[in-house]
Coordinates of C-alpha atoms in Angstrom, one line a residue:
M1 CA -79.7 78.4 115.1
A2 CA -76.3 79.9 114.4
L3 CA -73.4 77.8 113.3
S4 CA -70.2 78.3 115.0
V5 CA -66.9 78.6 112.5
P6 CA -63.7 77.1 113.8
R7 CA -61.1 79.8 114.3
A8 CA -58.5 78.1 111.3
M9 CA -61.2 78.5 108.7
S10 CA -62.4 81.8 109.6
K11 CA -58.9 83.1 108.7
G12 CA -59.2 81.5 105.3
V13 CA -59.9 83.3 101.9
V14 CA -63.5 83.3 101.2
M15 CA -64.6 82.9 97.5
T16 CA -67.8 83.4 96.1
V17 CA -69.9 80.8 93.9
P18 CA -70.0 83.1 90.8
A19 CA -66.0 83.9 91.4
L20 CA -65.0 80.1 91.4
V21 CA -67.0 79.4 88.3
L22 CA -65.2 82.1 86.6
T23 CA -61.8 80.8 87.7
V24 CA -62.7 77.4 86.6
S25 CA -63.9 78.5 83.0
V26 CA -60.7 80.5 82.4
A27 CA -58.5 77.6 83.5
A28 CA -60.2 75.2 81.1
V29 CA -60.0 77.7 78.2
F30 CA -56.0 78.1 78.9
L31 CA -55.7 74.2 79.0
F32 CA -57.6 73.8 75.8
F33 CA -55.5 76.2 73.8
L34 CA -52.2 74.7 75.5
L35 CA -53.2 71.2 74.5
S36 CA -54.1 72.5 70.8
S37 CA -50.5 74.2 70.3
L38 CA -48.8 71.0 71.4
S39 CA -50.9 68.6 69.2
S40 CA -50.0 70.8 66.1
C41 CA -46.4 70.6 66.4
S42 CA -44.7 70.3 63.2
C43 CA -41.4 68.9 64.6
P44 CA -39.9 66.0 62.7
S45 CA -40.7 62.7 64.7
Q46 CA -37.9 61.1 66.5
P47 CA -36.8 57.5 65.7
S48 CA -37.9 54.7 68.0
S49 CA -37.6 51.0 68.3
T50 CA -40.9 49.7 67.1
P51 CA -42.4 45.9 68.2
A52 CA -42.9 43.3 65.3
N53 CA -46.6 44.1 64.6
K54 CA -46.2 47.9 65.1
V55 CA -44.9 50.6 62.9
R56 CA -44.9 54.1 63.9
N57 CA -47.6 53.4 66.6
V58 CA -50.1 51.9 64.1
D59 CA -51.6 48.7 65.0
V60 CA -51.5 46.2 62.2
G61 CA -55.0 44.8 63.2
S62 CA -56.8 47.8 64.5
S63 CA -60.0 49.2 62.7
D64 CA -58.8 52.8 63.3
S65 CA -55.6 52.4 61.5
S66 CA -56.7 50.2 58.8
R67 CA -60.0 51.9 57.9
G68 CA -59.6 55.6 58.8
N69 CA -58.0 56.6 55.6
G70 CA -60.0 54.1 53.2
F71 CA -57.1 51.5 53.3
L72 CA -58.4 48.1 54.1
A73 CA -56.0 46.0 56.0
T74 CA -56.6 42.5 57.0
R75 CA -57.8 42.5 60.6
K76 CA -58.1 39.7 63.3
E77 CA -62.0 39.7 63.0
D78 CA -61.4 39.3 59.1
V79 CA -59.4 36.0 59.7
D80 CA -61.8 34.8 62.4
W81 CA -64.5 35.1 59.7
V82 CA -62.7 33.0 57.2
K83 CA -61.9 30.2 59.8
S84 CA -65.5 30.3 60.9
Q85 CA -66.9 29.7 57.0
I86 CA -64.3 27.1 56.6
Q87 CA -65.7 25.3 59.8
A88 CA -69.3 25.9 59.2
N89 CA -68.8 24.2 55.7
G90 CA -67.0 21.4 57.1
L91 CA -64.1 21.9 54.8
H92 CA -60.7 20.0 54.8
M93 CA -57.7 20.3 52.5
Q94 CA -58.1 17.6 49.8
E95 CA -55.6 16.0 47.3
N96 CA -55.8 17.9 44.0
V97 CA -56.7 15.0 41.7
L98 CA -58.8 14.3 38.4
R99 CA -62.6 14.7 39.4
K100 CA -65.7 15.6 37.5
G101 CA -65.2 19.2 36.0
I102 CA -61.7 19.5 37.3
N103 CA -58.5 18.5 35.6
P104 CA -55.5 19.4 37.7
R105 CA -52.5 20.5 35.3
T106 CA -49.1 21.8 35.9
R107 CA -48.4 25.0 34.3
A108 CA -46.3 23.4 31.6
Q109 CA -49.5 21.2 30.8
Q110 CA -51.9 24.0 30.7
L111 CA -49.2 25.6 28.2
E112 CA -49.1 22.8 25.9
D113 CA -52.9 22.3 26.0
L114 CA -53.4 26.0 25.1
R115 CA -51.1 25.7 22.1
Q116 CA -52.6 22.5 21.0
F117 CA -56.3 23.1 21.6
K118 CA -56.7 26.9 21.9
G119 CA -59.2 26.5 24.6
I120 CA -62.8 24.7 24.6
S121 CA -64.1 27.4 22.1
H122 CA -62.2 29.5 19.9
Y123 CA -62.3 31.5 16.7
E124 CA -60.6 29.9 13.5
G125 CA -58.9 31.3 10.4
P126 CA -56.8 34.3 9.8
D127 CA -59.1 36.7 11.2
S128 CA -59.4 35.0 14.7
N129 CA -57.2 37.6 16.4
N130 CA -59.6 40.3 15.5
H131 CA -62.1 39.1 18.1
T132 CA -59.4 39.5 21.0
A133 CA -58.5 43.1 21.9
F134 CA -55.1 42.5 23.3
P135 CA -53.6 38.9 22.5
C136 CA -51.5 37.7 25.2
P137 CA -48.8 35.1 24.9
G138 CA -49.6 31.8 26.3
E139 CA -46.7 31.9 28.9
L140 CA -48.3 34.8 30.4
L141 CA -51.9 33.4 30.5
V142 CA -50.9 30.1 32.3
E143 CA -49.2 32.7 35.0
E144 CA -45.8 30.9 34.5
H145 CA -44.2 34.3 35.9
H146 CA -46.1 33.8 39.3
S147 CA -43.4 31.3 39.7
N148 CA -40.5 33.6 39.4
Y149 CA -39.9 34.4 42.8
G150 CA -38.4 32.8 45.7
E151 CA -41.7 33.3 47.7
P152 CA -45.4 32.4 46.7
W153 CA -47.2 35.1 44.7
A154 CA -49.6 35.9 47.4
G155 CA -46.6 37.1 49.6
G156 CA -47.2 40.4 47.7
R157 CA -50.3 41.3 49.6
D158 CA -48.2 41.1 53.0
V159 CA -45.4 43.4 51.9
Y160 CA -48.4 45.8 50.9
E161 CA -50.1 45.8 54.0
F162 CA -46.8 46.2 55.9
L163 CA -45.8 49.3 53.8
A164 CA -49.0 50.9 53.3
Q165 CA -49.8 50.9 57.2
A166 CA -46.0 51.8 57.9
I167 CA -46.4 55.1 56.1
Q168 CA -50.3 55.6 56.7
L169 CA -50.9 55.4 52.9
R170 CA -53.5 57.7 51.3
P171 CA -55.1 57.5 47.9
D172 CA -53.0 60.6 47.1
S173 CA -49.7 59.1 48.2
Q174 CA -46.8 59.0 45.7
V175 CA -45.3 55.6 45.7
L176 CA -41.8 54.5 44.0
E177 CA -40.9 50.8 43.7
I178 CA -37.5 49.8 42.7
G179 CA -37.6 46.6 40.8
C180 CA -41.4 45.9 40.7
G181 CA -40.9 42.7 38.4
T182 CA -44.3 41.3 37.5
L183 CA -46.3 43.5 40.0
R184 CA -46.3 41.0 42.8
V185 CA -46.7 43.7 45.3
G186 CA -47.3 46.6 42.9
L187 CA -50.8 45.5 41.7
H188 CA -52.0 46.2 45.3
F189 CA -50.7 49.8 45.4
I190 CA -52.0 50.5 42.0
R191 CA -55.5 49.3 42.9
Y192 CA -55.6 51.7 45.8
L193 CA -53.5 54.7 44.7
N194 CA -55.0 57.4 42.6
P195 CA -54.4 57.4 38.9
E196 CA -50.6 57.8 37.9
H197 CA -49.3 57.8 41.6
F198 CA -47.7 54.4 41.3
H199 CA -44.1 54.7 39.9
C200 CA -41.8 51.8 39.2
L201 CA -38.1 51.3 37.7
E202 CA -37.7 47.7 36.3
R203 CA -34.8 46.2 34.3
D204 CA -36.2 42.7 33.3
E205 CA -38.3 42.9 29.9
L206 CA -40.0 39.6 30.4
S207 CA -41.4 40.8 33.8
L208 CA -42.6 44.2 32.3
M209 CA -44.5 42.2 29.6
A210 CA -46.3 40.2 32.2
A211 CA -47.2 43.4 33.8
F212 CA -48.3 45.3 30.8
R213 CA -49.7 42.4 28.8
Y214 CA -51.3 40.3 31.6
E215 CA -51.4 41.7 35.0
L216 CA -52.8 45.1 34.5
P217 CA -55.5 44.2 31.9
A218 CA -56.5 41.0 33.8
Q219 CA -56.8 43.1 37.0
G220 CA -58.8 45.7 35.5
L221 CA -56.1 48.3 36.3
L222 CA -55.4 49.8 33.0
H223 CA -57.3 53.1 33.8
K224 CA -54.7 53.7 36.8
R225 CA -51.9 54.3 34.3
P226 CA -49.1 53.4 36.4
L227 CA -45.7 55.0 35.4
I228 CA -43.6 51.6 34.9
V229 CA -40.2 52.4 33.2
K230 CA -37.6 50.0 31.7
G231 CA -34.3 50.9 32.8
E232 CA -31.3 50.2 35.0
D233 CA -28.1 51.4 36.8
M234 CA -30.6 53.3 39.1
D235 CA -31.5 55.9 36.5
F236 CA -34.5 57.8 37.7
S237 CA -34.5 60.4 35.0
K238 CA -37.6 59.3 33.2
F239 CA -39.8 60.0 36.4
G240 CA -39.2 63.8 35.9
S241 CA -37.8 66.1 38.6
G242 CA -41.1 67.6 40.2
V243 CA -42.3 64.6 41.9
T244 CA -41.5 63.7 45.5
Y245 CA -42.5 60.4 47.0
D246 CA -44.0 59.7 50.1
L247 CA -42.8 56.1 49.9
I248 CA -39.7 54.5 48.1
Y249 CA -39.0 50.7 48.6
A250 CA -37.0 48.0 47.4
S251 CA -38.2 44.5 48.2
A252 CA -35.4 41.8 47.7
V253 CA -33.6 44.0 45.2
F254 CA -30.7 45.8 46.9
L255 CA -29.0 42.4 48.0
H256 CA -28.5 41.7 44.2
M257 CA -26.9 44.7 43.4
P258 CA -23.5 45.7 44.0
D259 CA -23.0 48.1 46.9
K260 CA -21.5 51.0 44.9
L261 CA -24.8 51.0 42.7
V262 CA -27.0 51.1 45.8
W263 CA -25.2 54.1 47.0
I264 CA -25.4 55.9 43.8
G265 CA -29.1 55.2 43.9
L266 CA -29.7 56.3 47.3
E267 CA -28.0 59.7 46.4
R268 CA -30.5 60.1 43.7
L269 CA -33.3 59.1 45.4
T270 CA -32.6 61.5 48.4
S271 CA -34.0 64.6 46.4
K272 CA -37.0 62.6 45.3
L273 CA -38.1 61.7 48.9
K274 CA -40.4 64.1 51.0
P275 CA -38.4 65.5 53.8
Y276 CA -39.0 64.1 57.3
D277 CA -42.5 62.3 56.4
G278 CA -41.2 60.4 53.4
R279 CA -39.8 56.9 54.0
I280 CA -37.6 54.6 52.3
Y281 CA -37.8 51.0 53.0
V282 CA -35.6 48.0 52.2
S283 CA -36.2 44.3 52.8
H284 CA -33.9 41.6 54.0
N285 CA -30.6 43.2 54.9
I286 CA -28.5 46.3 54.3
K287 CA -25.2 44.8 53.8
F288 CA -24.4 47.7 51.5
C289 CA -24.3 49.8 54.7
S290 CA -23.3 47.1 57.3
R291 CA -20.1 46.2 55.3
L292 CA -19.0 49.7 55.8
G293 CA -19.2 49.5 59.4
G294 CA -21.8 51.2 61.8
E295 CA -19.9 54.4 62.0
E296 CA -18.9 55.1 58.5
C297 CA -22.4 53.9 57.2
T298 CA -23.9 56.6 59.4
K299 CA -21.4 59.2 57.8
R300 CA -22.2 58.0 54.5
L301 CA -26.1 58.5 55.0
T302 CA -25.7 61.6 56.8
S303 CA -23.7 62.9 53.7
L304 CA -26.6 62.1 51.6
G305 CA -29.1 63.7 53.9
L306 CA -30.5 60.5 55.1
E307 CA -31.4 59.0 58.5
Y308 CA -31.6 55.2 59.5
L309 CA -34.8 54.9 61.8
G310 CA -34.5 51.1 62.7
K311 CA -35.7 47.5 61.7
H312 CA -38.9 46.0 61.6
T313 CA -40.4 42.5 61.3
H314 CA -43.5 41.6 59.4
D315 CA -45.2 38.4 59.7
S316 CA -47.2 36.6 56.7
I317 CA -50.9 36.2 56.8
L318 CA -50.9 33.0 54.8
F319 CA -47.8 30.9 55.3
N320 CA -44.9 30.5 57.9
H321 CA -42.7 33.3 56.9
Y322 CA -41.5 36.8 58.0
E323 CA -39.8 39.7 56.2
I324 CA -37.3 42.2 57.8
W325 CA -37.5 45.7 56.6
F326 CA -35.0 48.7 57.3
E327 CA -36.4 52.3 57.5
F328 CA -34.9 55.6 56.6
R329 CA -36.1 59.0 56.0
R330 CA -34.6 62.3 54.5
S331 CA -33.5 64.4 57.5
K332 CA -32.7 67.6 55.9
I333 CA -33.8 69.8 52.7

């Protein structure tokens, strides 16, 4: 039986099935190349305001951002696991008092015991140090230097995780810390980065001794050969002229320095920062900038080739504390 075709349809364009398939295929290929060209754009990223728990659109707790490049960040499921283990074992925080096998001591008491008794088992006589590869001062062995900061030693991990995710840290990244102290933060970078990729400028001699004579050997990180230099007045000449950094950071350092010296340091650091992709992070405040006034500060930064990108807040994983960080990048070569 013949089918009647409406008059309106009979005047339309008739397309065969092969022609339709060919048209769709050509359109799909064109769309593929268009999207590829857009995704490979090397234009510098534009500054944007970022929420407290995100930096450059990288979720703090996501497995993609924390595992994809080998960097192991603390995730929500990790925290949930710890909580479940504490609950499963029926654990509650107890008072730290004398009990079998445990004798709570302050660091001062530990140091006195070490000097007086030298430990439960020890070598005697003039050759006693021949059995110790790298004799360490007692003050370092009892970790007195862990109390040199206004925050718990464990907070170094918080700083590391924030910065590592902020720049999408890779093992081959080049990192410079201004004022690394006793490596409260630096140890985590050194452990993750390739050998010789962590650099630091530190002025305090006791902090440097704690880093070299205790922290690096105790953590098994001597083979990483970090470049840690004693110096002050923002003198970075000993790091060489060939290296450029993916990350330069100062944690609670600039607020203790004269504004003039901070600006001198920024001027010297600009050429050592990778253009566009490299970042400078400064914690707590940027009064060296705000004291000039917003417009004058922007002019000063621009003259150095730096651009202010924004402020970020990062929460601690272990204690009720947060840190504020200010982000800068090198805007021109």
